[in-house]
Amino acid sequence: MEVVLLPTPEDCGRVVADALEGALTGARDRGAPVVLGLATGSSPLLAYRELIRRHTEDGTSYDDVTAVLLDEYVGLPAGHPESYREVIRRELTDALGIDPARVHGPDGAGPDPLAAALDYEALLEATGPVAVQLLGIGTNGHIGFNEPGSSLASRTRVKTLTEQTRADNARFFGDDAEAVPRHVLTQGLGTILRAGHLVLVATGEHKAAPVAAAVEGPLTASVPGSVLQLHPHVTVVVDEAAGSRLQLADHHRYVLEHKLAAQGW
Ligand code: F6R
């Protein structure tokens, strides 16, 4: 696992954009599916703005890219502004010129979320492997919407959000935690582990504890983000505030300073 500690959230956005572009280029070069795994929430936004800036200024092409989402709320009607399909269209994929037909997420709006979970897992099997999966981390250590206690081998399924996560996400729903759906569909931890490269981004002091627990704590279902320790290619990108509880912070800075150009992301 590579831990990249950077001074500002903007620096994190640039490095995440580099890592995502590099993984997509690598997939193209290998003749592998060019599948980009996306997260929603606040953490990826600066990286998304950087990707859009590069696309606009340099013409970086996304013509061959398929995008897949990590998760979705259950019960928001299709087209609801806070449904993750809608958020990702608004924040990223439209601006990159990715055809909506090539942007996939679990269907949380249909009558049968349990079947939708199986369908989404099958779609990921058929479309993947995901070249690179971007992740945020919840204040309780979740990745995707795999809340504490999630099986480390889980697949896409329905989960019930903790009250903590609903409170954390209330800001997207007019500060009303009761308006945040209670149920979600999420790629499982086992599903996420199938991606070729995992890139987790976290910024701000409120992420310091979950980042330290995921990166340096024991592997445990109580901290779903700790499952990253099982993956052979993980890049954790944090600003100084989110990395402030890492005991090995000095070592990570040293490694970054002495990184070989050939190592890439
Ligand atoms: C969102 C997702 C979640 C978020 C996490 C952090 O698709 O999968 O795991 O990444 O809740 O959210 P923010 O970035 O808003 O702090």
PDB file of C-alpha atoms and ligand atoms in Angstrom:
ATOM      1  CA  MET A   1       0.000   0.000   0.000  1.00  0.00           C
ATOM      2  CA  GLU A   2       1.294   3.407  -0.949  1.00  0.00           C
ATOM      3  CA  VAL A   3       0.275   6.302   1.300  1.00  0.00           C
ATOM      4  CA  VAL A   4       0.680   9.722  -0.307  1.00  0.00           C
ATOM      5  CA  LEU A   5       0.593  12.606   2.178  1.00  0.00           C
ATOM      6  CA  LEU A   6       0.176  15.977   0.511  1.00  0.00           C
ATOM      7  CA  PRO A   7      -0.118  19.544   1.801  1.00  0.00           C
ATOM      8  CA  THR A   8      -3.554  20.459   0.447  1.00  0.00           C
ATOM      9  CA  PRO A   9      -6.791  18.909  -0.834  1.00  0.00           C
ATOM     10  CA  GLU A  10      -6.018  20.429  -4.250  1.00  0.00           C
ATOM     11  CA  ASP A  11      -2.715  18.516  -4.339  1.00  0.00           C
ATOM     12  CA  CYS A  12      -4.685  15.358  -3.533  1.00  0.00           C
ATOM     13  CA  GLY A  13      -7.049  16.069  -6.414  1.00  0.00           C
ATOM     14  CA  ARG A  14      -4.152  16.346  -8.867  1.00  0.00           C
ATOM     15  CA  VAL A  15      -2.499  13.112  -7.716  1.00  0.00           C
ATOM     16  CA  VAL A  16      -5.798  11.219  -7.789  1.00  0.00           C
ATOM     17  CA  ALA A  17      -6.417  12.509 -11.322  1.00  0.00           C
ATOM     18  CA  ASP A  18      -2.921  11.323 -12.314  1.00  0.00           C
ATOM     19  CA  ALA A  19      -3.549   7.890 -10.802  1.00  0.00           C
ATOM     20  CA  LEU A  20      -6.923   7.474 -12.507  1.00  0.00           C
ATOM     21  CA  GLU A  21      -5.584   8.572 -15.884  1.00  0.00           C
ATOM     22  CA  GLY A  22      -2.551   6.329 -15.477  1.00  0.00           C
ATOM     23  CA  ALA A  23      -4.693   3.281 -14.718  1.00  0.00           C
ATOM     24  CA  LEU A  24      -6.950   3.921 -17.702  1.00  0.00           C
ATOM     25  CA  THR A  25      -3.913   4.306 -19.967  1.00  0.00           C
ATOM     26  CA  GLY A  26      -2.482   1.092 -18.556  1.00  0.00           C
ATOM     27  CA  ALA A  27      -5.722  -0.772 -19.268  1.00  0.00           C
ATOM     28  CA  ARG A  28      -5.758   0.555 -22.851  1.00  0.00           C
ATOM     29  CA  ASP A  29      -2.137  -0.453 -23.378  1.00  0.00           C
ATOM     30  CA  ARG A  30      -2.870  -3.991 -22.141  1.00  0.00           C
ATOM     31  CA  GLY A  31      -5.999  -4.284 -24.276  1.00  0.00           C
ATOM     32  CA  ALA A  32      -8.009  -4.697 -21.077  1.00  0.00           C
ATOM     33  CA  PRO A  33     -11.475  -3.187 -20.504  1.00  0.00           C
ATOM     34  CA  VAL A  34     -11.172   0.548 -19.847  1.00  0.00           C
ATOM     35  CA  VAL A  35     -13.462   0.623 -16.824  1.00  0.00           C
ATOM     36  CA  LEU A  36     -13.359   3.508 -14.355  1.00  0.00           C
ATOM     37  CA  GLY A  37     -14.847   2.898 -10.903  1.00  0.00           C
ATOM     38  CA  LEU A  38     -16.317   6.065  -9.425  1.00  0.00           C
ATOM     39  CA  ALA A  39     -17.289   7.229  -5.951  1.00  0.00           C
ATOM     40  CA  THR A  40     -19.638  10.024  -4.963  1.00  0.00           C
ATOM     41  CA  GLY A  41     -19.703  12.288  -1.905  1.00  0.00           C
ATOM     42  CA  SER A  42     -17.358  15.218  -1.308  1.00  0.00           C
ATOM     43  CA  SER A  43     -13.966  13.512  -1.301  1.00  0.00           C
ATOM     44  CA  PRO A  44     -13.580  12.924  -5.072  1.00  0.00           C
ATOM     45  CA  LEU A  45     -14.817  16.335  -6.212  1.00  0.00           C
ATOM     46  CA  LEU A  46     -11.449  18.083  -6.579  1.00  0.00           C
ATOM     47  CA  ALA A  47     -10.106  15.129  -8.566  1.00  0.00           C
ATOM     48  CA  TYR A  48     -13.181  15.219 -10.785  1.00  0.00           C
ATOM     49  CA  ARG A  49     -12.711  18.941 -11.395  1.00  0.00           C
ATOM     50  CA  GLU A  50      -9.087  18.273 -12.324  1.00  0.00           C
ATOM     51  CA  LEU A  51     -10.071  15.511 -14.773  1.00  0.00           C
ATOM     52  CA  ILE A  52     -12.638  17.849 -16.354  1.00  0.00           C
ATOM     53  CA  ARG A  53     -10.056  20.646 -16.597  1.00  0.00           C
ATOM     54  CA  ARG A  54      -7.595  18.354 -18.361  1.00  0.00           C
ATOM     55  CA  HIS A  55     -10.290  16.997 -20.661  1.00  0.00           C
ATOM     56  CA  THR A  56     -11.350  20.538 -21.568  1.00  0.00           C
ATOM     57  CA  GLU A  57      -7.865  21.951 -21.999  1.00  0.00           C
ATOM     58  CA  ASP A  58      -5.938  18.990 -23.448  1.00  0.00           C
ATOM     59  CA  GLY A  59      -8.743  16.993 -25.038  1.00  0.00           C
ATOM     60  CA  THR A  60      -8.045  13.875 -22.954  1.00  0.00           C
ATOM     61  CA  SER A  61     -10.489  11.394 -24.469  1.00  0.00           C
ATOM     62  CA  TYR A  62     -12.986   9.244 -22.572  1.00  0.00           C
ATOM     63  CA  ASP A  63     -14.554   7.783 -25.714  1.00  0.00           C
ATOM     64  CA  ASP A  64     -13.608   4.235 -24.763  1.00  0.00           C
ATOM     65  CA  VAL A  65     -14.321   4.515 -21.032  1.00  0.00           C
ATOM     66  CA  THR A  66     -17.094   2.706 -19.197  1.00  0.00           C
ATOM     67  CA  ALA A  67     -17.886   4.129 -15.754  1.00  0.00           C
ATOM     68  CA  VAL A  68     -19.292   2.126 -12.859  1.00  0.00           C
ATOM     69  CA  LEU A  69     -20.558   3.451  -9.560  1.00  0.00           C
ATOM     70  CA  LEU A  70     -19.872   2.040  -6.137  1.00  0.00           C
ATOM     71  CA  ASP A  71     -23.295   2.495  -4.655  1.00  0.00           C
ATOM     72  CA  GLU A  72     -26.750   4.024  -4.790  1.00  0.00           C
ATOM     73  CA  TYR A  73     -29.568   4.967  -2.452  1.00  0.00           C
ATOM     74  CA  VAL A  74     -32.639   2.747  -2.412  1.00  0.00           C
ATOM     75  CA  GLY A  75     -35.948   4.489  -2.975  1.00  0.00           C
ATOM     76  CA  LEU A  76     -34.931   7.753  -4.616  1.00  0.00           C
ATOM     77  CA  PRO A  77     -36.767   8.025  -7.912  1.00  0.00           C
ATOM     78  CA  ALA A  78     -34.684   7.956 -11.108  1.00  0.00           C
ATOM     79  CA  GLY A  79     -33.495  11.471 -11.823  1.00  0.00           C
ATOM     80  CA  HIS A  80     -33.622  12.580  -8.148  1.00  0.00           C
ATOM     81  CA  PRO A  81     -30.834  15.182  -7.824  1.00  0.00           C
ATOM     82  CA  GLU A  82     -29.173  13.247  -4.965  1.00  0.00           C
ATOM     83  CA  SER A  83     -29.342   9.819  -6.578  1.00  0.00           C
ATOM     84  CA  TYR A  84     -25.741   8.860  -7.259  1.00  0.00           C
ATOM     85  CA  ARG A  85     -26.442   8.272 -10.958  1.00  0.00           C
ATOM     86  CA  GLU A  86     -27.573  11.877 -11.159  1.00  0.00           C
ATOM     87  CA  VAL A  87     -24.734  13.212  -8.987  1.00  0.00           C
ATOM     88  CA  ILE A  88     -22.048  11.540 -11.088  1.00  0.00           C
ATOM     89  CA  ARG A  89     -23.639  12.708 -14.321  1.00  0.00           C
ATOM     90  CA  ARG A  90     -23.708  16.274 -12.976  1.00  0.00           C
ATOM     91  CA  GLU A  91     -20.263  16.273 -11.343  1.00  0.00           C
ATOM     92  CA  LEU A  92     -18.240  14.300 -13.881  1.00  0.00           C
ATOM     93  CA  THR A  93     -19.418  12.076 -16.677  1.00  0.00           C
ATOM     94  CA  ASP A  94     -21.386  14.607 -18.765  1.00  0.00           C
ATOM     95  CA  ALA A  95     -18.440  16.995 -18.671  1.00  0.00           C
ATOM     96  CA  LEU A  96     -16.078  14.215 -19.779  1.00  0.00           C
ATOM     97  CA  GLY A  97     -18.395  13.329 -22.657  1.00  0.00           C
ATOM     98  CA  ILE A  98     -19.080   9.800 -21.387  1.00  0.00           C
ATOM     99  CA  ASP A  99     -22.281   8.502 -22.970  1.00  0.00           C
ATOM    100  CA  PRO A 100     -24.887   7.930 -20.189  1.00  0.00           C
ATOM    101  CA  ALA A 101     -25.392   4.447 -21.658  1.00  0.00           C
ATOM    102  CA  ARG A 102     -21.838   3.655 -20.526  1.00  0.00           C
ATOM    103  CA  VAL A 103     -22.346   4.909 -16.957  1.00  0.00           C
ATOM    104  CA  HIS A 104     -23.643   2.156 -14.703  1.00  0.00           C
ATOM    105  CA  GLY A 105     -24.793   2.004 -11.128  1.00  0.00           C
ATOM    106  CA  PRO A 106     -27.011  -0.231  -9.037  1.00  0.00           C
ATOM    107  CA  ASP A 107     -30.712   0.448  -9.672  1.00  0.00           C
ATOM    108  CA  GLY A 108     -32.075   1.766  -6.407  1.00  0.00           C
ATOM    109  CA  ALA A 109     -35.265   3.129  -7.963  1.00  0.00           C
ATOM    110  CA  GLY A 110     -36.839  -0.131  -9.097  1.00  0.00           C
ATOM    111  CA  PRO A 111     -39.331  -2.329  -7.250  1.00  0.00           C
ATOM    112  CA  ASP A 112     -36.848  -5.102  -6.354  1.00  0.00           C
ATOM    113  CA  PRO A 113     -33.547  -3.873  -4.858  1.00  0.00           C
ATOM    114  CA  LEU A 114     -32.463  -7.416  -3.956  1.00  0.00           C
ATOM    115  CA  ALA A 115     -32.658  -8.437  -7.620  1.00  0.00           C
ATOM    116  CA  ALA A 116     -31.001  -5.150  -8.613  1.00  0.00           C
ATOM    117  CA  ALA A 117     -28.008  -6.068  -6.442  1.00  0.00           C
ATOM    118  CA  LEU A 118     -27.565  -9.401  -8.228  1.00  0.00           C
ATOM    119  CA  ASP A 119     -28.007  -7.703 -11.594  1.00  0.00           C
ATOM    120  CA  TYR A 120     -25.341  -5.136 -10.780  1.00  0.00           C
ATOM    121  CA  GLU A 121     -22.863  -7.747  -9.617  1.00  0.00           C
ATOM    122  CA  ALA A 122     -23.463  -9.608 -12.903  1.00  0.00           C
ATOM    123  CA  LEU A 123     -22.978  -6.407 -14.875  1.00  0.00           C
ATOM    124  CA  LEU A 124     -19.665  -5.773 -13.129  1.00  0.00           C
ATOM    125  CA  GLU A 125     -18.559  -9.323 -13.932  1.00  0.00           C
ATOM    126  CA  ALA A 126     -19.474  -8.857 -17.581  1.00  0.00           C
ATOM    127  CA  THR A 127     -18.037  -5.340 -17.961  1.00  0.00           C
ATOM    128  CA  GLY A 128     -14.949  -5.597 -15.794  1.00  0.00           C
ATOM    129  CA  PRO A 129     -12.487  -5.973 -14.441  1.00  0.00           C
ATOM    130  CA  VAL A 130     -12.571  -2.418 -13.157  1.00  0.00           C
ATOM    131  CA  ALA A 131      -9.185  -0.904 -14.024  1.00  0.00           C
ATOM    132  CA  VAL A 132      -9.203   1.540 -11.146  1.00  0.00           C
ATOM    133  CA  GLN A 133     -11.705   2.111  -8.357  1.00  0.00           C
ATOM    134  CA  LEU A 134     -11.816   5.464  -6.598  1.00  0.00           C
ATOM    135  CA  LEU A 135     -12.928   5.355  -2.963  1.00  0.00           C
ATOM    136  CA  GLY A 136     -13.731   7.765  -0.167  1.00  0.00           C
ATOM    137  CA  ILE A 137     -13.966   6.681   3.444  1.00  0.00           C
ATOM    138  CA  GLY A 138     -16.769   7.353   5.903  1.00  0.00           C
ATOM    139  CA  THR A 139     -16.151   8.762   9.368  1.00  0.00           C
ATOM    140  CA  ASN A 140     -16.978   5.264  10.666  1.00  0.00           C
ATOM    141  CA  GLY A 141     -14.492   3.583   8.310  1.00  0.00           C
ATOM    142  CA  HIS A 142     -16.936   2.472   5.633  1.00  0.00           C
ATOM    143  CA  ILE A 143     -15.963   2.213   1.981  1.00  0.00           C
ATOM    144  CA  GLY A 144     -18.721   2.129  -0.579  1.00  0.00           C
ATOM    145  CA  PHE A 145     -21.653   1.823   1.773  1.00  0.00           C
ATOM    146  CA  ASN A 146     -20.169  -1.194   3.521  1.00  0.00           C
ATOM    147  CA  GLU A 147     -20.866  -0.185   7.064  1.00  0.00           C
ATOM    148  CA  PRO A 148     -18.943  -1.623  10.052  1.00  0.00           C
ATOM    149  CA  GLY A 149     -19.675  -5.322  10.368  1.00  0.00           C
ATOM    150  CA  SER A 150     -19.752  -5.891   6.614  1.00  0.00           C
ATOM    151  CA  SER A 151     -18.309  -9.185   5.429  1.00  0.00           C
ATOM    152  CA  LEU A 152     -14.833  -8.726   4.011  1.00  0.00           C
ATOM    153  CA  ALA A 153     -15.912 -11.056   1.173  1.00  0.00           C
ATOM    154  CA  SER A 154     -19.274  -9.379   0.488  1.00  0.00           C
ATOM    155  CA  ARG A 155     -20.739  -8.803  -2.959  1.00  0.00           C
ATOM    156  CA  THR A 156     -23.203  -6.160  -4.137  1.00  0.00           C
ATOM    157  CA  ARG A 157     -26.225  -6.194  -1.868  1.00  0.00           C
ATOM    158  CA  VAL A 158     -28.680  -4.077   0.082  1.00  0.00           C
ATOM    159  CA  LYS A 159     -27.302  -2.519   3.247  1.00  0.00           C
ATOM    160  CA  THR A 160     -28.835  -0.410   6.013  1.00  0.00           C
ATOM    161  CA  LEU A 161     -27.022   2.842   6.717  1.00  0.00           C
ATOM    162  CA  THR A 162     -25.922   3.666  10.233  1.00  0.00           C
ATOM    163  CA  GLU A 163     -27.417   6.744  11.834  1.00  0.00           C
ATOM    164  CA  GLN A 164     -23.893   8.203  11.752  1.00  0.00           C
ATOM    165  CA  THR A 165     -23.716   7.921   7.961  1.00  0.00           C
ATOM    166  CA  ARG A 166     -27.221   9.339   7.547  1.00  0.00           C
ATOM    167  CA  ALA A 167     -26.219  12.300   9.733  1.00  0.00           C
ATOM    168  CA  ASP A 168     -22.960  12.736   7.779  1.00  0.00           C
ATOM    169  CA  ASN A 169     -24.879  12.800   4.483  1.00  0.00           C
ATOM    170  CA  ALA A 170     -27.689  15.052   5.718  1.00  0.00           C
ATOM    171  CA  ARG A 171     -25.854  18.011   4.178  1.00  0.00           C
ATOM    172  CA  PHE A 172     -26.914  16.723   0.751  1.00  0.00           C
ATOM    173  CA  PHE A 173     -30.561  16.562   1.855  1.00  0.00           C
ATOM    174  CA  GLY A 174     -31.170  20.032   3.286  1.00  0.00           C
ATOM    175  CA  ASP A 175     -29.479  19.090   6.587  1.00  0.00           C
ATOM    176  CA  ASP A 176     -32.328  16.659   7.301  1.00  0.00           C
ATOM    177  CA  ALA A 177     -30.920  13.259   8.299  1.00  0.00           C
ATOM    178  CA  GLU A 178     -34.426  11.782   8.124  1.00  0.00           C
ATOM    179  CA  ALA A 179     -34.524  12.616   4.419  1.00  0.00           C
ATOM    180  CA  VAL A 180     -31.430  10.458   3.781  1.00  0.00           C
ATOM    181  CA  PRO A 181     -32.607   7.038   2.607  1.00  0.00           C
ATOM    182  CA  ARG A 182     -32.123   4.315   5.184  1.00  0.00           C
ATOM    183  CA  HIS A 183     -31.223   1.637   2.636  1.00  0.00           C
ATOM    184  CA  VAL A 184     -28.622   1.513  -0.097  1.00  0.00           C
ATOM    185  CA  LEU A 185     -27.199  -0.803  -2.709  1.00  0.00           C
ATOM    186  CA  THR A 186     -23.439  -1.089  -2.555  1.00  0.00           C
ATOM    187  CA  GLN A 187     -20.668  -3.037  -4.178  1.00  0.00           C
ATOM    188  CA  GLY A 188     -19.419  -5.441  -1.538  1.00  0.00           C
ATOM    189  CA  LEU A 189     -15.931  -5.412  -0.106  1.00  0.00           C
ATOM    190  CA  GLY A 190     -15.157  -8.545  -2.114  1.00  0.00           C
ATOM    191  CA  THR A 191     -16.474  -6.816  -5.231  1.00  0.00           C
ATOM    192  CA  ILE A 192     -14.291  -3.765  -4.636  1.00  0.00           C
ATOM    193  CA  LEU A 193     -11.225  -5.964  -4.143  1.00  0.00           C
ATOM    194  CA  ARG A 194     -11.564  -7.262  -7.713  1.00  0.00           C
ATOM    195  CA  ALA A 195     -10.583  -3.883  -9.209  1.00  0.00           C
ATOM    196  CA  GLY A 196      -7.041  -3.685 -10.530  1.00  0.00           C
ATOM    197  CA  HIS A 197      -6.072  -0.598  -8.561  1.00  0.00           C
ATOM    198  CA  LEU A 198      -7.776   0.990  -5.548  1.00  0.00           C
ATOM    199  CA  VAL A 199      -7.315   4.711  -4.960  1.00  0.00           C
ATOM    200  CA  LEU A 200      -8.687   6.082  -1.703  1.00  0.00           C
ATOM    201  CA  VAL A 201      -8.821   9.825  -1.165  1.00  0.00           C
ATOM    202  CA  ALA A 202      -9.542  11.541   2.143  1.00  0.00           C
ATOM    203  CA  THR A 203      -9.103  15.119   3.283  1.00  0.00           C
ATOM    204  CA  GLY A 204      -9.754  16.949   6.516  1.00  0.00           C
ATOM    205  CA  GLU A 205      -9.274  16.297  10.215  1.00  0.00           C
ATOM    206  CA  HIS A 206     -12.586  14.396  10.459  1.00  0.00           C
ATOM    207  CA  LYS A 207     -11.062  11.650   8.315  1.00  0.00           C
ATOM    208  CA  ALA A 208      -7.864  11.258  10.373  1.00  0.00           C
ATOM    209  CA  ALA A 209      -9.201   8.499  12.650  1.00  0.00           C
ATOM    210  CA  PRO A 210     -10.829   6.317   9.961  1.00  0.00           C
ATOM    211  CA  VAL A 211      -7.770   6.681   7.703  1.00  0.00           C
ATOM    212  CA  ALA A 212      -5.410   5.590  10.502  1.00  0.00           C
ATOM    213  CA  ALA A 213      -7.681   2.683  11.423  1.00  0.00           C
ATOM    214  CA  ALA A 214      -7.989   1.510   7.817  1.00  0.00           C
ATOM    215  CA  VAL A 215      -4.296   1.867   6.960  1.00  0.00           C
ATOM    216  CA  GLU A 216      -2.541   0.971  10.203  1.00  0.00           C
ATOM    217  CA  GLY A 217      -5.127  -0.798  12.325  1.00  0.00           C
ATOM    218  CA  PRO A 218      -5.959  -4.499  12.317  1.00  0.00           C
ATOM    219  CA  LEU A 219      -7.798  -6.059   9.396  1.00  0.00           C
ATOM    220  CA  THR A 220     -11.344  -6.176  10.707  1.00  0.00           C
ATOM    221  CA  ALA A 221     -14.944  -6.034   9.524  1.00  0.00           C
ATOM    222  CA  SER A 222     -15.398  -3.361  12.193  1.00  0.00           C
ATOM    223  CA  VAL A 223     -13.348  -1.023   9.972  1.00  0.00           C
ATOM    224  CA  PRO A 224     -14.410  -1.950   6.440  1.00  0.00           C
ATOM    225  CA  GLY A 225     -11.687   0.273   4.929  1.00  0.00           C
ATOM    226  CA  SER A 226      -9.065  -2.011   6.467  1.00  0.00           C
ATOM    227  CA  VAL A 227      -9.876  -4.511   3.710  1.00  0.00           C
ATOM    228  CA  LEU A 228      -7.571  -2.402   1.523  1.00  0.00           C
ATOM    229  CA  GLN A 229      -4.714  -4.154   3.324  1.00  0.00           C
ATOM    230  CA  LEU A 230      -5.623  -7.311   1.374  1.00  0.00           C
ATOM    231  CA  HIS A 231      -5.253  -5.712  -2.060  1.00  0.00           C
ATOM    232  CA  PRO A 232      -1.934  -5.777  -3.923  1.00  0.00           C
ATOM    233  CA  HIS A 233      -2.232  -2.300  -5.489  1.00  0.00           C
ATOM    234  CA  VAL A 234      -3.614   0.459  -3.272  1.00  0.00           C
ATOM    235  CA  THR A 235      -2.881   4.179  -3.284  1.00  0.00           C
ATOM    236  CA  VAL A 236      -4.153   6.170  -0.307  1.00  0.00           C
ATOM    237  CA  VAL A 237      -4.052   9.910  -1.013  1.00  0.00           C
ATOM    238  CA  VAL A 238      -4.532  12.162   2.013  1.00  0.00           C
ATOM    239  CA  ASP A 239      -3.889  15.750   2.956  1.00  0.00           C
ATOM    240  CA  GLU A 240      -1.899  16.517   6.101  1.00  0.00           C
ATOM    241  CA  ALA A 241      -5.080  16.784   8.204  1.00  0.00           C
ATOM    242  CA  ALA A 242      -6.486  13.395   7.145  1.00  0.00           C
ATOM    243  CA  GLY A 243      -3.036  11.834   7.558  1.00  0.00           C
ATOM    244  CA  SER A 244      -2.378  13.433  10.940  1.00  0.00           C
ATOM    245  CA  ARG A 245      -2.958  10.235  12.955  1.00  0.00           C
ATOM    246  CA  LEU A 246      -0.753   7.985  10.833  1.00  0.00           C
ATOM    247  CA  GLN A 247       2.107   6.692  12.936  1.00  0.00           C
ATOM    248  CA  LEU A 248       4.197   6.036   9.833  1.00  0.00           C
ATOM    249  CA  ALA A 249       3.575   9.472   8.322  1.00  0.00           C
ATOM    250  CA  ASP A 250       7.276  10.381   8.255  1.00  0.00           C
ATOM    251  CA  HIS A 251       8.106   7.148   6.484  1.00  0.00           C
ATOM    252  CA  HIS A 252       5.386   7.754   3.878  1.00  0.00           C
ATOM    253  CA  ARG A 253       6.760  11.240   3.203  1.00  0.00           C
ATOM    254  CA  TYR A 254      10.273   9.784   2.874  1.00  0.00           C
ATOM    255  CA  VAL A 255       9.092   7.118   0.436  1.00  0.00           C
ATOM    256  CA  LEU A 256       7.304   9.707  -1.702  1.00  0.00           C
ATOM    257  CA  GLU A 257      10.342  11.974  -1.750  1.00  0.00           C
ATOM    258  CA  HIS A 258      12.540   9.097  -2.946  1.00  0.00           C
ATOM    259  CA  LYS A 259      10.071   7.494  -5.320  1.00  0.00           C
ATOM    260  CA  LEU A 260      11.561   6.150  -8.539  1.00  0.00           C
ATOM    261  CA  ALA A 261      10.067   7.741 -11.655  1.00  0.00           C
ATOM    262  CA  ALA A 262       9.449   4.249 -13.041  1.00  0.00           C
ATOM    263  CA  GLN A 263       7.255   3.332 -10.092  1.00  0.00           C
ATOM    264  CA  GLY A 264       4.313   5.460 -11.281  1.00  0.00           C
ATOM    265  CA  TRP A 265       1.114   5.228  -9.322  1.00  0.00           C
TER     266      TRP A 265
HETATM  267  C1  F6R B   1     -19.873   7.289  -1.906  1.00  0.00           C
HETATM  268  C2  F6R B   1     -19.273   6.284  -1.033  1.00  0.00           C
HETATM  269  C3  F6R B   1     -18.939   6.592   0.382  1.00  0.00           C
HETATM  270  C4  F6R B   1     -18.195   7.907   0.552  1.00  0.00           C
HETATM  271  C5  F6R B   1     -17.920   8.174   2.030  1.00  0.00           C
HETATM  272  C6  F6R B   1     -17.214   9.481   2.248  1.00  0.00           C
HETATM  273  O1  F6R B   1     -20.092   6.755  -3.199  1.00  0.00           O
HETATM  274  O2  F6R B   1     -19.083   5.192  -1.462  1.00  0.00           O
HETATM  275  O3  F6R B   1     -18.142   5.557   0.901  1.00  0.00           O
HETATM  276  O4  F6R B   1     -16.997   7.865  -0.164  1.00  0.00           O
HETATM  277  O5  F6R B   1     -19.131   8.176   2.715  1.00  0.00           O
HETATM  278  O6  F6R B   1     -18.045  10.523   1.881  1.00  0.00           O
HETATM  279  P1  F6R B   1     -17.488  12.005   1.721  1.00  0.00           P
HETATM  280  O7  F6R B   1     -16.488  11.959   0.638  1.00  0.00           O
HETATM  281  O8  F6R B   1     -18.692  12.814   1.340  1.00  0.00           O
HETATM  282  O9  F6R B   1     -16.913  12.359   3.028  1.00  0.00           O
END
